[in-house]
XYZ file of C-alpha atoms in Angstrom:
602
model
C 25.393 -80.282 42.238
C 24.934 -77.213 41.195
C 24.627 -77.175 37.471
C 23.671 -74.102 34.623
C 20.894 -75.200 33.195
C 19.524 -71.918 31.224
C 21.308 -69.079 30.407
C 19.478 -65.301 29.866
C 19.655 -64.878 26.079
C 18.665 -61.616 24.038
C 18.371 -61.508 20.758
C 21.234 -62.282 18.730
C 20.499 -60.616 15.566
C 18.597 -58.139 14.352
C 15.894 -59.431 12.554
C 15.321 -61.261 16.173
C 15.663 -58.462 17.448
C 12.545 -57.246 16.007
C 10.079 -59.142 18.060
C 12.572 -58.273 21.804
C 9.560 -59.395 23.085
C 10.281 -63.705 22.845
C 12.997 -61.955 25.245
C 11.317 -59.504 27.036
C 8.391 -57.452 27.823
C 7.313 -54.143 28.566
C 9.376 -50.852 27.090
C 11.454 -51.702 24.391
C 15.426 -51.306 25.770
C 18.481 -51.004 24.168
C 20.724 -53.492 23.181
C 23.956 -53.711 22.141
C 24.503 -56.498 20.431
C 28.417 -56.915 20.049
C 28.760 -55.862 24.018
C 25.850 -58.156 25.149
C 24.398 -55.181 27.349
C 20.650 -54.517 27.155
C 20.032 -50.772 28.438
C 17.130 -50.219 30.453
C 15.410 -46.406 31.328
C 14.770 -45.481 34.461
C 10.935 -45.409 35.794
C 10.627 -49.169 33.879
C 9.378 -52.029 34.991
C 11.036 -55.112 31.998
C 9.472 -58.539 32.513
C 11.773 -61.151 31.266
C 9.129 -63.957 32.219
C 9.206 -64.340 28.219
C 9.692 -67.297 25.831
C 13.010 -67.468 25.485
C 14.531 -66.515 29.064
C 11.124 -68.141 31.718
C 12.445 -71.069 33.757
C 10.094 -74.240 32.288
C 9.683 -75.177 36.466
C 6.675 -78.034 35.873
C 8.951 -79.643 32.200
C 12.342 -79.643 34.059
C 10.498 -81.456 36.839
C 8.887 -83.560 34.545
C 11.840 -84.349 32.925
C 14.319 -84.500 35.591
C 14.730 -84.296 38.895
C 15.950 -80.355 40.087
C 16.100 -79.526 43.886
C 16.502 -75.924 44.202
C 16.480 -72.808 41.505
C 18.562 -69.923 42.124
C 18.804 -67.034 38.685
C 22.095 -65.203 38.286
C 21.726 -61.902 36.907
C 24.484 -59.682 35.743
C 23.834 -56.186 36.202
C 24.404 -52.125 36.797
C 22.577 -49.703 38.588
C 19.892 -48.830 40.872
C 16.658 -51.061 40.880
C 15.136 -54.012 41.921
C 14.374 -57.649 40.804
C 10.859 -59.264 41.629
C 10.855 -62.539 41.980
C 7.212 -64.156 39.660
C 5.338 -66.734 39.239
C 2.711 -68.281 36.624
C -0.009 -70.888 36.069
C -3.089 -71.116 34.029
C -6.401 -71.112 36.256
C -8.829 -73.324 33.106
C -7.038 -70.233 30.244
C -6.146 -67.588 32.249
C -2.725 -66.475 33.855
C -2.398 -66.307 37.158
C 0.783 -64.210 38.362
C 2.196 -64.435 42.045
C 5.039 -63.030 43.279
C 8.058 -64.841 45.283
C 10.014 -62.104 46.445
C 11.528 -58.159 46.049
C 15.312 -57.633 45.953
C 16.954 -54.382 45.729
C 20.374 -53.856 43.520
C 22.643 -50.283 43.733
C 25.682 -51.927 41.423
C 28.384 -48.713 40.510
C 29.585 -50.955 38.082
C 29.168 -54.675 37.258
C 28.438 -57.105 39.372
C 26.499 -60.415 40.095
C 23.404 -60.788 41.887
C 22.800 -64.537 42.872
C 18.921 -65.168 43.909
C 17.686 -68.503 45.370
C 14.451 -69.424 44.311
C 11.592 -70.091 47.214
C 10.362 -73.611 45.896
C 7.334 -73.550 44.224
C 4.612 -75.265 42.040
C 3.950 -72.662 39.159
C 4.440 -73.900 35.325
C 6.559 -71.130 34.815
C 8.777 -68.776 36.698
C 10.645 -65.839 36.100
C 11.975 -62.046 36.781
C 10.979 -58.883 36.324
C 13.943 -55.450 37.246
C 11.802 -52.160 37.969
C 14.960 -49.377 36.955
C 15.312 -46.755 39.518
C 17.929 -45.373 37.211
C 19.371 -46.612 34.288
C 20.022 -50.180 34.878
C 22.106 -52.253 32.256
C 21.665 -56.232 32.585
C 24.366 -58.079 31.331
C 22.851 -61.220 31.018
C 22.600 -63.836 33.690
C 21.344 -67.964 34.217
C 19.509 -70.294 35.785
C 20.951 -72.867 37.817
C 19.574 -76.262 39.570
C 20.964 -78.335 41.888
C 20.960 -82.825 41.395
C 22.999 -85.345 42.713
C 25.390 -86.030 40.515
C 25.229 -90.109 40.476
C 22.282 -88.080 38.327
C 24.106 -87.103 35.840
C 24.439 -89.028 32.147
C 27.624 -89.166 29.662
C 25.886 -87.049 26.502
C 27.524 -87.198 23.276
C 25.360 -85.051 21.112
C 25.441 -84.635 17.485
C 23.611 -82.121 15.007
C 23.421 -83.866 12.086
C 22.000 -80.987 9.294
C 21.311 -81.574 5.090
C 21.514 -79.124 2.941
C 20.565 -79.091 -0.694
C 22.427 -75.512 -2.143
C 21.839 -72.981 0.306
C 24.955 -72.661 1.075
C 24.369 -68.512 3.088
C 21.733 -70.573 5.745
C 24.057 -73.301 6.873
C 27.015 -71.470 6.498
C 25.826 -68.796 9.162
C 23.935 -71.365 11.161
C 27.099 -73.273 11.614
C 29.586 -70.362 11.937
C 26.996 -69.450 14.914
C 27.591 -72.612 16.956
C 31.365 -72.480 15.947
C 31.520 -69.324 18.171
C 29.400 -70.117 20.570
C 29.791 -73.596 21.207
C 32.783 -74.740 19.945
C 35.172 -72.452 20.134
C 33.383 -70.846 23.441
C 34.710 -71.373 27.353
C 32.186 -74.141 27.425
C 32.107 -77.848 29.021
C 29.803 -78.561 26.356
C 32.082 -78.413 23.430
C 33.876 -81.505 24.353
C 30.672 -83.879 23.824
C 29.457 -81.461 20.945
C 29.625 -82.905 17.235
C 28.339 -80.897 14.340
C 27.990 -83.522 10.619
C 26.738 -81.360 8.100
C 25.402 -83.599 5.312
C 25.964 -81.511 1.750
C 23.462 -82.993 -0.805
C 24.394 -80.573 -3.573
C 27.698 -80.864 -3.184
C 28.730 -77.015 -2.894
C 30.181 -76.271 0.257
C 33.862 -76.349 0.010
C 33.991 -79.418 2.650
C 38.090 -79.072 3.260
C 37.888 -75.204 4.490
C 34.418 -75.686 6.136
C 35.010 -78.731 8.385
C 36.509 -77.613 11.323
C 37.371 -79.704 15.189
C 33.879 -81.406 15.549
C 32.422 -79.986 12.509
C 32.444 -82.133 9.437
C 31.449 -81.734 6.132
C 30.305 -84.973 3.738
C 29.959 -84.549 0.380
C 26.376 -86.633 -0.617
C 24.548 -88.159 -2.668
C 21.273 -86.336 -3.537
C 19.334 -88.322 -1.873
C 16.707 -86.545 -0.649
C 16.411 -85.474 3.060
C 15.873 -89.300 3.791
C 19.116 -89.851 2.113
C 20.561 -86.645 4.185
C 19.785 -87.691 7.045
C 20.355 -91.013 7.169
C 24.014 -89.832 6.602
C 23.994 -88.028 9.239
C 23.038 -90.451 11.908
C 25.339 -93.352 10.224
C 28.533 -90.567 10.291
C 27.412 -89.586 14.045
C 26.872 -93.527 15.141
C 30.240 -93.757 14.043
C 32.073 -90.885 14.721
C 34.342 -90.878 17.498
C 33.480 -91.646 20.609
C 29.859 -92.548 18.679
C 27.042 -90.010 19.690
C 24.144 -91.192 21.941
C 21.420 -88.764 20.688
C 21.687 -87.333 17.137
C 19.929 -84.256 16.571
C 18.564 -83.301 13.518
C 17.969 -80.098 11.746
C 16.939 -78.010 8.841
C 19.540 -76.356 6.785
C 17.294 -72.937 5.995
C 17.006 -71.757 9.563
C 17.533 -69.262 12.352
C 18.651 -70.783 15.127
C 20.227 -69.761 18.556
C 22.891 -72.137 19.880
C 20.850 -71.761 23.383
C 18.429 -73.811 22.262
C 21.031 -76.665 21.750
C 22.463 -75.831 24.981
C 19.331 -76.724 27.090
C 18.645 -79.972 25.105
C 22.132 -80.987 26.211
C 21.498 -80.297 29.836
C 18.424 -81.810 29.490
C 19.851 -84.862 28.266
C 22.218 -85.178 30.767
C 19.854 -85.013 33.547
C 16.709 -86.596 31.579
C 14.694 -89.003 33.963
C 15.235 -93.083 32.839
C 11.808 -93.156 31.852
C 12.503 -90.546 29.372
C 15.398 -92.233 27.737
C 13.736 -93.300 24.645
C 11.799 -89.629 23.751
C 12.594 -87.024 21.428
C 13.137 -83.587 21.990
C 11.002 -81.294 19.762
C 11.981 -78.418 19.265
C 9.257 -75.817 18.213
C 9.098 -74.108 15.198
C 8.634 -70.550 15.160
C 7.830 -68.662 11.301
C 10.218 -67.066 9.920
C 8.174 -64.695 9.144
C 6.353 -63.485 11.955
C 8.832 -64.565 14.483
C 6.455 -64.563 17.461
C 4.850 -67.061 16.435
C 4.879 -70.707 17.384
C 3.511 -72.801 13.967
C 4.061 -76.477 16.356
C 6.256 -78.922 18.704
C 4.578 -81.712 18.095
C 2.765 -82.926 14.909
C 0.145 -85.534 13.910
C -1.916 -87.158 11.439
C -5.592 -87.453 11.206
C -7.528 -89.930 10.669
C -7.864 -88.571 7.040
C -4.329 -88.924 6.432
C -3.668 -85.028 6.617
C -0.792 -83.536 8.896
C -1.537 -80.961 12.080
C 0.022 -79.365 14.186
C -0.846 -80.423 18.146
C -1.793 -77.223 19.818
C -2.773 -74.658 17.225
C -0.871 -71.507 16.086
C 0.488 -69.378 19.135
C 1.981 -65.970 19.886
C 3.897 -66.516 22.490
C 4.537 -63.072 23.122
C 1.575 -63.940 25.031
C 1.473 -64.961 28.800
C -1.843 -67.322 28.405
C 0.524 -68.912 25.434
C 3.222 -69.336 27.237
C 1.466 -71.267 29.925
C -0.864 -72.884 27.379
C 2.456 -74.238 25.158
C 3.585 -75.761 28.615
C 0.838 -77.955 28.867
C 0.630 -81.832 27.796
C -2.154 -81.382 24.330
C -5.030 -84.068 24.548
C -6.052 -86.265 21.564
C -4.050 -87.004 18.481
C -2.278 -89.966 19.593
C -1.214 -90.440 16.479
C 1.956 -88.044 16.662
C 5.168 -87.046 15.208
C 8.279 -84.497 15.416
C 9.614 -82.167 12.493
C 12.685 -82.901 11.346
C 13.376 -78.944 10.980
C 14.517 -79.823 14.962
C 14.814 -83.666 16.356
C 16.952 -84.763 18.931
C 16.538 -88.576 19.080
C 18.426 -91.581 21.100
C 20.704 -93.242 18.773
C 20.087 -96.352 20.817
C 16.558 -96.033 19.547
C 17.917 -95.646 15.241
C 20.268 -99.000 16.061
C 16.789 -100.846 17.906
C 14.294 -99.164 14.630
C 16.539 -98.614 11.826
C 17.418 -95.211 9.856
C 14.478 -93.788 7.346
C 12.596 -95.052 4.518
C 14.539 -94.095 1.062
C 11.274 -91.441 0.431
C 13.479 -88.595 -0.700
C 11.498 -86.127 0.582
C 8.292 -85.283 2.861
C 7.057 -88.012 5.370
C 9.962 -89.191 6.237
C 9.536 -87.970 9.938
C 6.225 -88.555 10.177
C 6.714 -92.841 9.572
C 9.947 -92.243 11.556
C 7.912 -91.055 14.446
C 4.971 -93.685 13.982
C 7.155 -96.530 13.344
C 9.044 -95.261 17.045
C 6.448 -94.168 19.096
C 8.403 -92.270 21.487
C 7.314 -89.640 24.040
C 7.660 -86.084 23.178
C 9.924 -83.752 25.188
C 9.272 -80.146 24.253
C 10.213 -77.034 26.541
C 9.922 -72.887 25.697
C 12.710 -71.737 24.300
C 13.794 -74.813 22.720
C 13.240 -74.209 18.773
C 14.123 -72.597 15.632
C 12.432 -70.283 13.060
C 11.489 -71.696 9.893
C 9.964 -70.443 6.923
C 5.705 -70.733 6.947
C 4.212 -72.934 4.054
C 1.786 -71.047 3.089
C 2.345 -69.847 -0.789
C 4.647 -73.091 -1.201
C 2.059 -75.668 -2.580
C 4.056 -77.170 -5.301
C 2.380 -79.854 -7.502
C 5.525 -81.614 -7.772
C 5.715 -82.285 -4.238
C 2.180 -81.817 -2.366
C 0.536 -84.233 -5.642
C 3.312 -86.883 -5.689
C 5.244 -87.146 -2.951
C 1.958 -86.358 -0.262
C 0.350 -89.517 -2.425
C 2.958 -91.562 -2.814
C 4.954 -91.971 0.407
C 1.565 -92.470 2.309
C 0.758 -95.342 0.915
C 4.483 -96.731 2.083
C 4.077 -95.845 5.148
C 0.354 -98.027 5.121
C 2.283 -100.973 3.441
C 5.500 -101.174 6.018
C 2.794 -101.024 8.943
C 3.894 -98.100 10.379
C 1.196 -95.707 9.522
C -2.228 -96.184 12.767
C -4.614 -98.590 11.525
C -7.580 -95.597 11.744
C -5.643 -93.611 8.781
C -7.033 -95.343 5.305
C -3.742 -93.643 3.451
C -5.129 -95.697 -0.182
C -9.158 -94.048 0.253
C -6.940 -90.635 0.697
C -5.303 -91.271 -2.602
C -8.522 -92.235 -4.239
C -10.261 -88.554 -3.358
C -7.252 -87.049 -4.158
C -7.614 -88.227 -7.340
C -10.961 -87.717 -7.982
C -10.961 -84.020 -6.604
C -8.016 -83.283 -9.122
C -10.826 -84.250 -11.462
C -13.160 -82.682 -10.958
C -11.735 -79.240 -10.498
C -9.986 -79.808 -13.869
C -6.218 -80.202 -12.574
C -5.346 -82.617 -14.957
C -1.482 -82.477 -14.474
C -2.161 -82.856 -10.217
C -4.262 -85.864 -10.702
C -1.354 -87.592 -13.728
C 0.898 -86.682 -11.019
C -1.551 -88.739 -8.442
C -1.482 -91.642 -10.807
C 2.175 -91.668 -11.456
C 2.926 -91.821 -7.157
C 0.112 -94.606 -7.416
C 1.785 -96.471 -9.987
C 5.283 -96.360 -9.022
C 4.229 -97.416 -5.250
C 2.415 -100.279 -7.443
C 5.704 -101.280 -8.612
C 6.634 -102.234 -4.715
C 9.668 -102.299 -2.727
C 12.246 -102.809 -5.294
C 11.528 -99.340 -7.290
C 12.389 -96.958 -3.922
C 16.096 -99.596 -3.859
C 16.907 -97.141 -6.676
C 18.352 -93.976 -6.603
C 16.321 -91.823 -8.985
C 14.529 -89.038 -6.675
C 16.622 -85.952 -8.141
C 15.243 -87.417 -11.641
C 11.590 -87.949 -10.259
C 11.463 -85.064 -8.933
C 12.507 -83.295 -12.050
C 10.321 -84.757 -14.741
C 7.328 -84.028 -11.944
C 8.251 -80.221 -11.660
C 7.301 -80.132 -15.557
C 3.780 -80.382 -14.390
C 3.799 -77.338 -11.877
C 1.348 -74.839 -13.318
C 2.632 -71.589 -14.832
C 0.834 -68.893 -12.556
C 0.711 -65.136 -13.674
C 0.104 -61.814 -12.397
C -3.650 -61.407 -11.239
C -3.959 -58.193 -13.463
C -4.486 -60.541 -16.357
C -7.802 -61.457 -15.815
C -9.076 -57.777 -15.220
C -12.572 -58.909 -15.631
C -12.776 -61.648 -13.530
C -14.067 -59.856 -9.918
C -11.687 -62.177 -6.596
C -12.373 -61.295 -3.454
C -9.207 -62.223 -1.581
C -10.248 -62.977 1.925
C -13.529 -64.797 0.516
C -11.880 -66.675 -1.847
C -11.499 -70.148 0.668
C -14.803 -70.207 1.084
C -16.769 -73.053 -0.374
C -20.684 -72.213 -1.659
C -23.803 -74.375 -0.548
C -25.008 -76.389 -3.691
C -28.132 -77.253 -4.425
C -29.850 -80.619 -4.206
C -30.410 -81.186 -8.329
C -26.492 -79.681 -8.651
C -25.360 -81.939 -5.837
C -27.049 -84.998 -8.649
C -25.827 -83.386 -11.301
C -22.112 -82.963 -10.186
C -21.799 -86.221 -8.813
C -23.322 -88.076 -12.193
C -21.731 -86.044 -14.534
C -18.369 -86.465 -12.685
C -18.555 -81.933 -13.236
C -19.805 -81.998 -16.548
C -17.379 -84.287 -17.831
C -19.291 -87.648 -18.317
C -22.428 -88.772 -19.916
C -23.530 -86.181 -22.024
C -25.777 -84.580 -23.126
C -26.147 -83.874 -19.274
C -24.731 -80.725 -20.173
C -22.696 -78.072 -17.793
C -24.977 -74.793 -17.165
C -21.606 -72.736 -19.118
C -21.570 -70.527 -16.185
C -18.461 -69.604 -17.253
C -14.989 -68.781 -15.468
C -14.936 -69.404 -11.267
C -12.327 -68.521 -8.961
C -11.378 -71.229 -6.901
C -8.734 -71.738 -3.940
C -5.124 -72.828 -5.663
C -4.063 -75.639 -3.441
C -5.294 -78.905 -2.581
C -8.612 -77.337 -1.484
C -11.733 -79.224 -2.299
C -14.988 -76.693 -3.046
C -17.016 -78.345 -4.888
C -19.752 -75.614 -4.691
C -17.659 -73.309 -6.705
C -16.572 -75.463 -9.342
C -20.430 -77.433 -10.012
C -21.759 -75.936 -13.223
C -18.528 -74.332 -14.725
C -16.435 -75.280 -17.295
C -13.441 -73.363 -16.223
C -11.696 -72.036 -13.311
C -9.347 -69.473 -11.993
C -7.543 -71.260 -9.487
C -5.781 -67.934 -7.279
C -2.692 -68.224 -5.150
C -3.527 -65.555 -2.507
C -0.215 -65.259 -1.173
C 1.429 -63.540 -4.563
C -1.924 -62.686 -6.139
C -1.378 -64.775 -8.629
C -3.618 -67.119 -11.374
C -3.740 -69.963 -13.755
C -6.474 -71.052 -16.073
C -8.363 -74.761 -15.857
C -10.087 -75.625 -18.092
C -12.635 -79.227 -19.279
C -10.721 -81.640 -20.851
C -13.328 -84.146 -21.826
C -11.040 -86.539 -23.741
C -8.162 -85.594 -20.893
C -10.777 -86.689 -18.069
C -11.831 -90.154 -19.308
C -7.956 -91.435 -19.657
C -6.439 -90.576 -16.866
C -9.626 -92.239 -15.486
C -9.412 -94.947 -17.508
C -5.935 -95.375 -16.404
C -6.810 -94.908 -12.763
C -9.426 -97.458 -12.738
C -7.247 -100.550 -13.954
C -4.480 -99.451 -11.780
C -6.632 -99.780 -8.498
C -8.180 -102.771 -9.942
C -5.194 -103.774 -9.456
C -4.203 -102.826 -6.793
C -6.822 -103.606 -4.888
C -7.466 -107.597 -6.066
C -3.680 -107.827 -5.541
C -3.302 -105.708 -1.472
C -2.795 -108.101 0.223
C 0.546 -109.293 -1.392
C 1.447 -105.701 -2.363
C 1.707 -105.007 1.227
C 3.595 -108.248 2.219
C 6.755 -107.249 -0.237
C 6.883 -103.900 1.981
C 6.774 -105.486 4.979
C 9.407 -107.788 4.474
C 11.534 -105.508 2.612
C 11.623 -103.029 5.674
C 13.959 -104.131 7.780
C 16.517 -104.224 4.896
C 14.979 -100.322 3.539
C 15.986 -98.730 7.108
C 19.146 -100.622 7.238
C 22.753 -99.410 7.752
C 23.487 -101.820 5.119
C 21.105 -100.639 2.684
C 21.921 -97.109 2.973
C 25.559 -97.394 2.498
C 25.166 -99.146 -0.350
C 22.386 -96.416 -1.209
C 24.838 -93.719 -0.729
C 27.966 -95.451 -2.267
C 29.902 -95.026 1.094
């Protein structure tokens, strides 16, 4: 059985065309976007062993039982196609050639090339243009035993909140390239758009296999829960649901490759999540993450690091299995989940926003399937620090995840929240400390608190605590080195003693601060005690947009918040066992279809 696995593709919009090296390397050709034709000048060599167009042989063999592989290309002109493969020798890419094929076509013709058996990590091809050459596309095919093919029904579930431009553009692309195309996949492909903002014209936008569902604004967790339910209850029920952010740039080809992988996935990967990579919208060649992990310090990290995917070395490193960090999850910007895992493990926890994808991955403990070319582009997180989200949601929700039993035993969420509260007091960021205190006290209210639909109201209230940043020119007398603002200063032993004893001058008067004036500090949750010590004022600087806000010591505010925190924390320590038990007893209901239908009023 011969099966198309990957198409050779080119940039589908002007944004991606600027980073054409994700698709092919070498001299920039002339691409006709409407006709999907790439023109290559004579006497040039173009390398298609790229992020989007190479064939990840090592991954296709690992995840599926693929046999022989062949390449087809639509070409005109005179030139040569050279088959190549790459593997890593420690950290350096090693190139191997497998043959050279001549072509001389006056008009468009299809060149079919069987690829020799090999053990390379990735394989690809290069085109040597002897005259003007036009490339019309192509595809990678693999052979399978027909008995290996699985019946797959794939549903995309995307949740949106007043981001009409992104969602309408993405749905139009999927409709044009898959649902309205001559594509066998379309009969087994469905789209569910969950509209939390209720701003889309559901009747006008819905069509064959595409449905818009007006939904209560229950955050990302509520939107994705609704999408999962709709996918499982459609006719026919989905075998897999692909969760995808709304504010992304997508390539429909990524979804095709996902579908083909699912169709031939080995049985040992039947419970796996396919985790699509997030590339940065601001710098489209950079991969931010394809699988994430939670550190023991209760912070989230990308498992592999940021890769420039136009570099061959990174193309290969990305296909290696990363070491370390066993506590993994897949971001819901692009995460494909088998619906039998949802039925077995449950729906998301009602966390509204943040940490819902982390908790779900930690709860399910799946294997993760990743592959070059299965991805989206999303705005990066730099400069997006927001107290309402990062100091309330990202403190409250890990406490819940810990209490229900999903958090790894090496991760101490309560200690993380305690240290976060302490650090905000030490940097005079009393609004942030207040939000962390509220997060902790709301957690102490127990699982009943999360059964009430109040997420949107809480966010609106918390947003009022966000600091009001102003352009940096408002502080002409303060010298700020933007390149060094993240660096901390060394503290002398006496300074450290004074800092800890007096809580940076906020208690045990007359141990007074040395009155060193205002010091520039980094604006987010970064902790820089060497900068803070001895200062009674700070200028928090956002280096991304060159804005800042002042923070001043307020001993009365410190005493009030510290007293309230100590009372709450003492209550938690005395009652921790009963609090944890209440969450663990409630968890099966909180992730059930019964709960979510009631919560969503459907």
